[in-house]
PDB file of C-alpha atoms in Angstrom:
ATOM      1  CA  UNK A 628       5.686  15.782   3.914  1.00 80.00           C
ATOM      2  CA  UNK A 629       3.856  12.621   4.874  1.00 90.00           C
ATOM      3  CA  UNK A 630       5.960   9.479   4.994  1.00 96.00           C
ATOM      4  CA  UNK A 631       4.864   5.846   5.032  1.00 97.00           C
ATOM      5  CA  UNK A 632       5.865   3.228   7.589  1.00 98.00           C
ATOM      6  CA  UNK A 633       4.980  -0.432   8.060  1.00 97.00           C
ATOM      7  CA  UNK A 634       4.085  -2.238  11.277  1.00 97.00           C
ATOM      8  CA  UNK A 635       6.841  -4.756  12.017  1.00 95.00           C
ATOM      9  CA  UNK A 636       5.743  -5.931  15.465  1.00 95.00           C
ATOM     10  CA  UNK A 637       2.907  -8.445  16.066  1.00 94.00           C
ATOM     11  CA  UNK A 638       0.615  -5.446  16.305  1.00 96.00           C
ATOM     12  CA  UNK A 639       0.960  -1.957  17.658  1.00 97.00           C
ATOM     13  CA  UNK A 640      -1.408   0.055  19.851  1.00 98.00           C
ATOM     14  CA  UNK A 641      -2.965   3.134  18.342  1.00 98.00           C
ATOM     15  CA  UNK A 642      -3.316   5.354  21.401  1.00 98.00           C
ATOM     16  CA  UNK A 643      -5.523   8.372  21.983  1.00 98.00           C
ATOM     17  CA  UNK A 644      -2.510  10.403  23.229  1.00 98.00           C
ATOM     18  CA  UNK A 645       1.298  10.175  22.764  1.00 98.00           C
ATOM     19  CA  UNK A 646       1.689   8.419  26.106  1.00 97.00           C
ATOM     20  CA  UNK A 647       2.219   4.710  26.817  1.00 96.00           C
ATOM     21  CA  UNK A 648      -0.476   4.911  29.479  1.00 96.00           C
ATOM     22  CA  UNK A 649      -3.085   6.565  27.262  1.00 98.00           C
ATOM     23  CA  UNK A 650      -6.339   4.738  26.399  1.00 97.00           C
ATOM     24  CA  UNK A 651      -6.208   2.299  23.498  1.00 98.00           C
ATOM     25  CA  UNK A 652      -8.113   3.695  20.509  1.00 97.00           C
ATOM     26  CA  UNK A 653      -7.369   0.872  18.067  1.00 98.00           C
ATOM     27  CA  UNK A 654      -4.599  -1.447  16.935  1.00 98.00           C
ATOM     28  CA  UNK A 655      -2.604  -1.708  13.716  1.00 98.00           C
ATOM     29  CA  UNK A 656      -1.667  -5.180  12.565  1.00 98.00           C
ATOM     30  CA  UNK A 657       1.650  -6.566  11.380  1.00 97.00           C
ATOM     31  CA  UNK A 658       2.131  -5.603   7.728  1.00 96.00           C
ATOM     32  CA  UNK A 659      -0.282  -2.666   7.750  1.00 98.00           C
ATOM     33  CA  UNK A 660       1.023   0.605   6.337  1.00 98.00           C
ATOM     34  CA  UNK A 661       0.862   3.826   8.331  1.00 98.00           C
ATOM     35  CA  UNK A 662       1.067   7.349   6.894  1.00 98.00           C
ATOM     36  CA  UNK A 663       2.666  10.043   9.034  1.00 95.00           C
ATOM     37  CA  UNK A 664       0.476  12.766  10.498  1.00 95.00           C
ATOM     38  CA  UNK A 665       2.950  14.200  13.036  1.00 96.00           C
ATOM     39  CA  UNK A 666       5.816  13.237  15.399  1.00 96.00           C
ATOM     40  CA  UNK A 667       5.701  13.410  19.206  1.00 97.00           C
ATOM     41  CA  UNK A 668       8.928  12.250  20.836  1.00 97.00           C
ATOM     42  CA  UNK A 669       8.939   8.451  20.865  1.00 97.00           C
ATOM     43  CA  UNK A 670       5.511   8.386  19.240  1.00 98.00           C
ATOM     44  CA  UNK A 671       4.250   8.959  15.733  1.00 97.00           C
ATOM     45  CA  UNK A 672       0.719  10.068  15.033  1.00 98.00           C
ATOM     46  CA  UNK A 673      -0.248   8.186  11.923  1.00 97.00           C
ATOM     47  CA  UNK A 674      -3.138   7.160   9.740  1.00 98.00           C
ATOM     48  CA  UNK A 675      -3.677   3.460   9.125  1.00 98.00           C
ATOM     49  CA  UNK A 676      -4.101   3.231   5.362  1.00 97.00           C
ATOM     50  CA  UNK A 677      -6.241   0.118   5.734  1.00 96.00           C
ATOM     51  CA  UNK A 678      -9.154   2.049   7.251  1.00 96.00           C
ATOM     52  CA  UNK A 679      -8.050   5.684   7.600  1.00 96.00           C
ATOM     53  CA  UNK A 680      -8.011   5.500  11.407  1.00 97.00           C
ATOM     54  CA  UNK A 681      -5.578   7.789  13.241  1.00 98.00           C
ATOM     55  CA  UNK A 682      -3.754   7.287  16.510  1.00 98.00           C
ATOM     56  CA  UNK A 683      -0.412   7.569  18.299  1.00 98.00           C
ATOM     57  CA  UNK A 684       2.000   4.647  17.840  1.00 98.00           C
ATOM     58  CA  UNK A 685       5.455   3.912  19.310  1.00 98.00           C
ATOM     59  CA  UNK A 686       8.065   4.550  16.631  1.00 97.00           C
ATOM     60  CA  UNK A 687       9.946   1.336  17.418  1.00 97.00           C
ATOM     61  CA  UNK A 688       6.962  -0.679  16.134  1.00 98.00           C
ATOM     62  CA  UNK A 689       7.348   0.842  12.647  1.00 98.00           C
ATOM     63  CA  UNK A 690       9.819   0.551   9.794  1.00 97.00           C
ATOM     64  CA  UNK A 691      10.324   2.831   6.818  1.00 95.00           C
ATOM     65  CA  UNK A 692      11.057  -0.235   4.662  1.00 95.00           C
ATOM     66  CA  UNK A 693       7.766  -1.254   3.062  1.00 94.00           C
ATOM     67  CA  UNK A 694       7.362  -4.870   1.953  1.00 93.00           C
ATOM     68  CA  UNK A 695       4.062  -5.209   0.102  1.00 93.00           C
ATOM     69  CA  UNK A 696       2.040  -8.071   1.681  1.00 96.00           C
ATOM     70  CA  UNK A 697       0.878 -10.866  -0.594  1.00 95.00           C
ATOM     71  CA  UNK A 698      -0.993 -13.003   1.959  1.00 97.00           C
ATOM     72  CA  UNK A 699      -2.993 -12.682   5.169  1.00 98.00           C
ATOM     73  CA  UNK A 700      -3.343 -14.704   8.361  1.00 98.00           C
ATOM     74  CA  UNK A 701      -6.665 -16.558   8.530  1.00 98.00           C
ATOM     75  CA  UNK A 702      -6.466 -17.993  12.057  1.00 97.00           C
ATOM     76  CA  UNK A 703      -6.847 -16.144  15.365  1.00 96.00           C
ATOM     77  CA  UNK A 704      -3.118 -16.617  15.936  1.00 94.00           C
ATOM     78  CA  UNK A 705      -0.427 -18.139  13.765  1.00 97.00           C
ATOM     79  CA  UNK A 706       2.843 -19.249  15.321  1.00 98.00           C
ATOM     80  CA  UNK A 707       5.976 -18.190  13.475  1.00 98.00           C
ATOM     81  CA  UNK A 708       9.001 -20.522  13.694  1.00 98.00           C
ATOM     82  CA  UNK A 709      12.694 -19.929  13.085  1.00 97.00           C
ATOM     83  CA  UNK A 710      12.880 -23.214  11.170  1.00 97.00           C
ATOM     84  CA  UNK A 711      10.314 -25.271   9.193  1.00 98.00           C
ATOM     85  CA  UNK A 712       9.891 -27.648  12.109  1.00 98.00           C
ATOM     86  CA  UNK A 713       7.011 -27.667  14.601  1.00 96.00           C
ATOM     87  CA  UNK A 714       9.326 -28.961  17.339  1.00 97.00           C
ATOM     88  CA  UNK A 715      11.350 -25.764  17.344  1.00 96.00           C
ATOM     89  CA  UNK A 716      10.422 -22.875  19.638  1.00 95.00           C
ATOM     90  CA  UNK A 717       8.172 -20.273  17.955  1.00 97.00           C
ATOM     91  CA  UNK A 718       9.840 -16.876  17.673  1.00 96.00           C
ATOM     92  CA  UNK A 719       6.589 -14.885  17.603  1.00 95.00           C
ATOM     93  CA  UNK A 720       2.972 -15.070  16.509  1.00 96.00           C
ATOM     94  CA  UNK A 721       0.766 -13.046  14.182  1.00 97.00           C
ATOM     95  CA  UNK A 722      -2.907 -12.184  14.541  1.00 97.00           C
ATOM     96  CA  UNK A 723      -5.856 -12.665  12.205  1.00 98.00           C
ATOM     97  CA  UNK A 724      -5.632 -10.596   8.987  1.00 98.00           C
ATOM     98  CA  UNK A 725      -2.021  -9.585   9.556  1.00 98.00           C
ATOM     99  CA  UNK A 726      -0.343  -9.157   6.171  1.00 97.00           C
ATOM    100  CA  UNK A 727       2.848 -10.970   5.190  1.00 95.00           C
ATOM    101  CA  UNK A 728       5.016 -11.663   2.166  1.00 96.00           C
ATOM    102  CA  UNK A 729       6.281 -15.142   1.357  1.00 96.00           C
ATOM    103  CA  UNK A 730       9.686 -15.886  -0.172  1.00 94.00           C
ATOM    104  CA  UNK A 731       8.371 -18.835  -2.205  1.00 93.00           C
ATOM    105  CA  UNK A 732      10.327 -21.488  -0.320  1.00 96.00           C
ATOM    106  CA  UNK A 733       8.338 -24.348   1.245  1.00 97.00           C
ATOM    107  CA  UNK A 734       9.421 -27.229   3.473  1.00 97.00           C
ATOM    108  CA  UNK A 735       7.673 -29.753   5.725  1.00 97.00           C
ATOM    109  CA  UNK A 736       4.307 -28.024   5.264  1.00 97.00           C
ATOM    110  CA  UNK A 737       5.735 -24.617   6.173  1.00 98.00           C
ATOM    111  CA  UNK A 738       6.247 -21.538   4.000  1.00 98.00           C
ATOM    112  CA  UNK A 739       9.076 -19.070   4.483  1.00 97.00           C
ATOM    113  CA  UNK A 740       8.249 -15.449   5.279  1.00 96.00           C
ATOM    114  CA  UNK A 741      10.202 -12.733   3.510  1.00 91.00           C
ATOM    115  CA  UNK A 742      12.560 -11.276   6.098  1.00 84.00           C
ATOM    116  CA  UNK A 743      12.705 -14.412   8.243  1.00 90.00           C
ATOM    117  CA  UNK A 744      10.500 -17.032   9.875  1.00 96.00           C
ATOM    118  CA  UNK A 745       8.331 -19.950   8.792  1.00 98.00           C
ATOM    119  CA  UNK A 746       4.550 -20.279   8.942  1.00 98.00           C
ATOM    120  CA  UNK A 747       2.302 -23.344   8.696  1.00 98.00           C
ATOM    121  CA  UNK A 748       0.722 -23.436   5.225  1.00 97.00           C
ATOM    122  CA  UNK A 749      -2.882 -23.709   6.482  1.00 97.00           C
ATOM    123  CA  UNK A 750      -2.587 -20.490   8.498  1.00 98.00           C
ATOM    124  CA  UNK A 751      -2.606 -18.059   5.586  1.00 98.00           C
ATOM    125  CA  UNK A 752      -4.367 -17.260   2.312  1.00 98.00           C
ATOM    126  CA  UNK A 753      -3.781 -14.831  -0.569  1.00 97.00           C
ATOM    127  CA  UNK A 754      -4.840 -11.252   0.138  1.00 96.00           C
ATOM    128  CA  UNK A 755      -7.599 -11.608  -2.462  1.00 96.00           C
ATOM    129  CA  UNK A 756      -9.186 -14.524  -0.569  1.00 97.00           C
ATOM    130  CA  UNK A 757     -12.700 -13.688   0.667  1.00 97.00           C
ATOM    131  CA  UNK A 758     -14.708 -15.430   3.376  1.00 96.00           C
ATOM    132  CA  UNK A 759     -18.292 -14.214   2.844  1.00 95.00           C
ATOM    133  CA  UNK A 760     -19.816 -16.115   5.779  1.00 97.00           C
ATOM    134  CA  UNK A 761     -19.214 -13.430   8.393  1.00 98.00           C
ATOM    135  CA  UNK A 762     -21.003 -15.367  11.150  1.00 98.00           C
ATOM    136  CA  UNK A 763     -18.562 -18.249  10.728  1.00 98.00           C
ATOM    137  CA  UNK A 764     -15.687 -15.772  10.995  1.00 98.00           C
ATOM    138  CA  UNK A 765     -17.203 -14.134  14.083  1.00 98.00           C
ATOM    139  CA  UNK A 766     -17.658 -17.488  15.801  1.00 98.00           C
ATOM    140  CA  UNK A 767     -13.885 -18.029  15.650  1.00 97.00           C
ATOM    141  CA  UNK A 768     -13.582 -15.386  18.365  1.00 98.00           C
ATOM    142  CA  UNK A 769     -16.155 -16.778  20.815  1.00 98.00           C
ATOM    143  CA  UNK A 770     -14.823 -16.560  24.372  1.00 98.00           C
ATOM    144  CA  UNK A 771     -12.068 -14.058  23.545  1.00 98.00           C
ATOM    145  CA  UNK A 772     -11.697 -11.230  26.082  1.00 98.00           C
ATOM    146  CA  UNK A 773     -13.347  -7.890  25.459  1.00 98.00           C
ATOM    147  CA  UNK A 774     -10.719  -5.185  24.996  1.00 98.00           C
ATOM    148  CA  UNK A 775     -11.636  -1.552  24.357  1.00 98.00           C
ATOM    149  CA  UNK A 776      -9.858  -0.572  21.131  1.00 98.00           C
ATOM    150  CA  UNK A 777      -8.715  -4.153  20.508  1.00 98.00           C
ATOM    151  CA  UNK A 778      -8.878  -6.086  17.249  1.00 97.00           C
ATOM    152  CA  UNK A 779      -6.507  -9.011  17.733  1.00 96.00           C
ATOM    153  CA  UNK A 780      -6.582 -12.449  19.332  1.00 93.00           C
ATOM    154  CA  UNK A 781      -5.561 -10.752  22.572  1.00 95.00           C
ATOM    155  CA  UNK A 782      -9.011  -9.166  22.744  1.00 97.00           C
ATOM    156  CA  UNK A 783     -11.389  -6.960  20.788  1.00 98.00           C
ATOM    157  CA  UNK A 784     -14.278  -4.561  21.094  1.00 98.00           C
ATOM    158  CA  UNK A 785     -17.631  -4.667  19.325  1.00 98.00           C
ATOM    159  CA  UNK A 786     -16.667  -2.578  16.290  1.00 98.00           C
ATOM    160  CA  UNK A 787     -13.308  -4.352  16.000  1.00 98.00           C
ATOM    161  CA  UNK A 788     -15.155  -7.667  15.643  1.00 98.00           C
ATOM    162  CA  UNK A 789     -17.360  -6.228  12.906  1.00 98.00           C
ATOM    163  CA  UNK A 790     -14.421  -4.704  11.027  1.00 98.00           C
ATOM    164  CA  UNK A 791     -12.401  -7.923  11.068  1.00 98.00           C
ATOM    165  CA  UNK A 792     -15.324 -10.045   9.865  1.00 98.00           C
ATOM    166  CA  UNK A 793     -16.249  -7.675   7.052  1.00 98.00           C
ATOM    167  CA  UNK A 794     -12.665  -7.112   5.939  1.00 98.00           C
ATOM    168  CA  UNK A 795     -12.171 -10.873   5.725  1.00 98.00           C
ATOM    169  CA  UNK A 796     -15.261 -10.966   3.503  1.00 97.00           C
ATOM    170  CA  UNK A 797     -13.713  -8.360   1.211  1.00 96.00           C
ATOM    171  CA  UNK A 798     -15.853  -5.481   2.479  1.00 97.00           C
ATOM    172  CA  UNK A 799     -14.119  -2.231   3.461  1.00 96.00           C
ATOM    173  CA  UNK A 800     -15.356  -1.289   6.904  1.00 97.00           C
ATOM    174  CA  UNK A 801     -14.640   1.708   9.165  1.00 97.00           C
ATOM    175  CA  UNK A 802     -13.159   1.135  12.623  1.00 97.00           C
ATOM    176  CA  UNK A 803     -15.749   2.733  14.955  1.00 97.00           C
ATOM    177  CA  UNK A 804     -19.428   1.951  15.421  1.00 97.00           C
ATOM    178  CA  UNK A 805     -20.458   5.565  14.786  1.00 97.00           C
ATOM    179  CA  UNK A 806     -18.807   5.383  11.367  1.00 98.00           C
ATOM    180  CA  UNK A 807     -19.945   1.840  10.588  1.00 98.00           C
ATOM    181  CA  UNK A 808     -23.599   2.784  11.011  1.00 97.00           C
ATOM    182  CA  UNK A 809     -23.141   5.604   8.454  1.00 97.00           C
ATOM    183  CA  UNK A 810     -21.111   3.552   5.969  1.00 96.00           C
ATOM    184  CA  UNK A 811     -22.455   1.833   2.876  1.00 94.00           C
ATOM    185  CA  UNK A 812     -22.266  -1.702   4.199  1.00 95.00           C
ATOM    186  CA  UNK A 813     -24.863  -3.557   2.176  1.00 94.00           C
ATOM    187  CA  UNK A 814     -28.403  -2.215   2.469  1.00 94.00           C
ATOM    188  CA  UNK A 815     -30.098  -0.367   5.293  1.00 94.00           C
ATOM    189  CA  UNK A 816     -33.134  -2.344   6.406  1.00 92.00           C
ATOM    190  CA  UNK A 817     -36.241  -0.737   7.901  1.00 92.00           C
ATOM    191  CA  UNK A 818     -36.219  -1.700  11.581  1.00 90.00           C
ATOM    192  CA  UNK A 819     -39.971  -2.218  11.901  1.00 83.00           C
ATOM    193  CA  UNK A 820     -39.919  -4.678   9.007  1.00 77.00           C
ATOM    194  CA  UNK A 821     -36.610  -6.407   9.722  1.00 77.00           C
ATOM    195  CA  UNK A 822     -37.080  -7.255  13.425  1.00 84.00           C
ATOM    196  CA  UNK A 823     -39.586  -9.967  12.457  1.00 86.00           C
ATOM    197  CA  UNK A 824     -37.485 -11.132   9.521  1.00 90.00           C
ATOM    198  CA  UNK A 825     -33.871 -11.024  10.625  1.00 95.00           C
ATOM    199  CA  UNK A 826     -31.329 -13.155   8.805  1.00 96.00           C
ATOM    200  CA  UNK A 827     -27.994 -14.678   9.669  1.00 97.00           C
ATOM    201  CA  UNK A 828     -25.306 -12.100   8.896  1.00 97.00           C
ATOM    202  CA  UNK A 829     -27.460  -9.024   9.463  1.00 97.00           C
ATOM    203  CA  UNK A 830     -25.506  -6.299  11.266  1.00 98.00           C
ATOM    204  CA  UNK A 831     -27.529  -4.805  14.112  1.00 98.00           C
ATOM    205  CA  UNK A 832     -26.714  -1.502  15.791  1.00 98.00           C
ATOM    206  CA  UNK A 833     -27.617  -0.112  19.193  1.00 97.00           C
ATOM    207  CA  UNK A 834     -26.594   3.129  20.868  1.00 96.00           C
ATOM    208  CA  UNK A 835     -22.793   2.789  20.903  1.00 95.00           C
ATOM    209  CA  UNK A 836     -22.824  -0.937  20.155  1.00 98.00           C
ATOM    210  CA  UNK A 837     -23.028  -3.412  17.280  1.00 98.00           C
ATOM    211  CA  UNK A 838     -23.280  -7.144  16.651  1.00 98.00           C
ATOM    212  CA  UNK A 839     -23.962  -9.768  13.967  1.00 98.00           C
ATOM    213  CA  UNK A 840     -27.075 -11.919  13.844  1.00 98.00           C
ATOM    214  CA  UNK A 841     -26.310 -15.640  14.108  1.00 98.00           C
ATOM    215  CA  UNK A 842     -29.879 -16.528  13.132  1.00 97.00           C
ATOM    216  CA  UNK A 843     -33.250 -14.787  13.398  1.00 95.00           C
ATOM    217  CA  UNK A 844     -33.091 -14.405  17.191  1.00 96.00           C
ATOM    218  CA  UNK A 845     -29.486 -14.634  18.443  1.00 98.00           C
ATOM    219  CA  UNK A 846     -26.627 -12.165  18.035  1.00 98.00           C
ATOM    220  CA  UNK A 847     -22.872 -12.472  18.445  1.00 98.00           C
ATOM    221  CA  UNK A 848     -21.031  -9.493  19.891  1.00 98.00           C
ATOM    222  CA  UNK A 849     -17.981  -8.388  21.875  1.00 98.00           C
ATOM    223  CA  UNK A 850     -19.378  -6.815  24.999  1.00 97.00           C
ATOM    224  CA  UNK A 851     -18.030  -5.032  28.064  1.00 97.00           C
ATOM    225  CA  UNK A 852     -21.088  -6.242  29.995  1.00 95.00           C
ATOM    226  CA  UNK A 853     -19.576  -9.720  30.242  1.00 97.00           C
ATOM    227  CA  UNK A 854     -16.031  -8.827  29.046  1.00 98.00           C
ATOM    228  CA  UNK A 855     -15.969 -11.363  26.224  1.00 98.00           C
ATOM    229  CA  UNK A 856     -17.226 -12.305  22.773  1.00 98.00           C
ATOM    230  CA  UNK A 857     -20.470 -14.222  23.118  1.00 98.00           C
ATOM    231  CA  UNK A 858     -23.825 -15.146  21.599  1.00 98.00           C
ATOM    232  CA  UNK A 859     -26.945 -13.699  23.232  1.00 98.00           C
ATOM    233  CA  UNK A 860     -30.647 -13.437  22.561  1.00 97.00           C
ATOM    234  CA  UNK A 861     -31.312 -10.247  20.610  1.00 96.00           C
ATOM    235  CA  UNK A 862     -34.458  -9.485  22.617  1.00 94.00           C
ATOM    236  CA  UNK A 863     -32.567  -9.615  25.912  1.00 94.00           C
ATOM    237  CA  UNK A 864     -29.657  -7.562  24.639  1.00 93.00           C
ATOM    238  CA  UNK A 865     -31.848  -4.887  23.036  1.00 92.00           C
ATOM    239  CA  UNK A 866     -33.582  -4.335  26.377  1.00 92.00           C
ATOM    240  CA  UNK A 867     -30.243  -3.287  27.907  1.00 92.00           C
ATOM    241  CA  UNK A 868     -29.686  -0.428  25.466  1.00 93.00           C
ATOM    242  CA  UNK A 869     -31.561   2.840  25.477  1.00 92.00           C
ATOM    243  CA  UNK A 870     -33.716   2.957  22.353  1.00 92.00           C
ATOM    244  CA  UNK A 871     -33.103  -0.712  21.563  1.00 94.00           C
ATOM    245  CA  UNK A 872     -32.102  -1.465  17.972  1.00 96.00           C
ATOM    246  CA  UNK A 873     -31.188   1.746  16.120  1.00 96.00           C
ATOM    247  CA  UNK A 874     -30.189   0.417  12.675  1.00 96.00           C
ATOM    248  CA  UNK A 875     -29.906  -2.800  10.676  1.00 97.00           C
ATOM    249  CA  UNK A 876     -27.685  -3.497   7.667  1.00 97.00           C
ATOM    250  CA  UNK A 877     -27.867  -6.499   5.348  1.00 96.00           C
ATOM    251  CA  UNK A 878     -24.850  -7.342   3.201  1.00 93.00           C
ATOM    252  CA  UNK A 879     -26.699  -9.466   0.638  1.00 80.00           C
TER     253      UNK A 879
END
């Protein structure tokens, strides 16, 4: 029988195999709930209920006590303190869109987290909060390292960037590019028509890659070509991929 667990570390790797040295497939964030698929020694194969993605996670990153999150982190990183005082040493940090529950206590501009720790009040928002300007969200991550399977402030890949930006806008988004291109994310735009009329926020797909248009000619993406999140000219980037642009989606 499937059992639910919650991520209680800053994040946990979702690996392709039950081995600490296996390739990173994705990451599950603090507060996300995982449903058991199977057990493999010190690892659990689970499904992230946020997006349905499956992978192998170390059991010590999970707890069977579920505390329903009420808020989410809205900065790349948020420092968590043992006391409501910025001069104290942070005890940990949480990444963008991590879920947390607040006790209701506030002091010195900090809010107390259920289970321990204090967080600066500008670093979080209610779960229902939506940030529809996905380009503005994406630009937060400029210069971050590229990390295959990553979706935290430590590093991210192209589809991780897209998923984070859309989730923050209140749009459910699959984890991988191959699934994102098939998903109902806004409207599919005819390539021949859209290339001369691209808009900020358009999601542009290539063979095995994806990015977000900043304006009608530049695109922001997390790329292994330069190992970071950066803005590039669409025309130059398209020339590097076989077949060029393969699909375009417009949210509005």
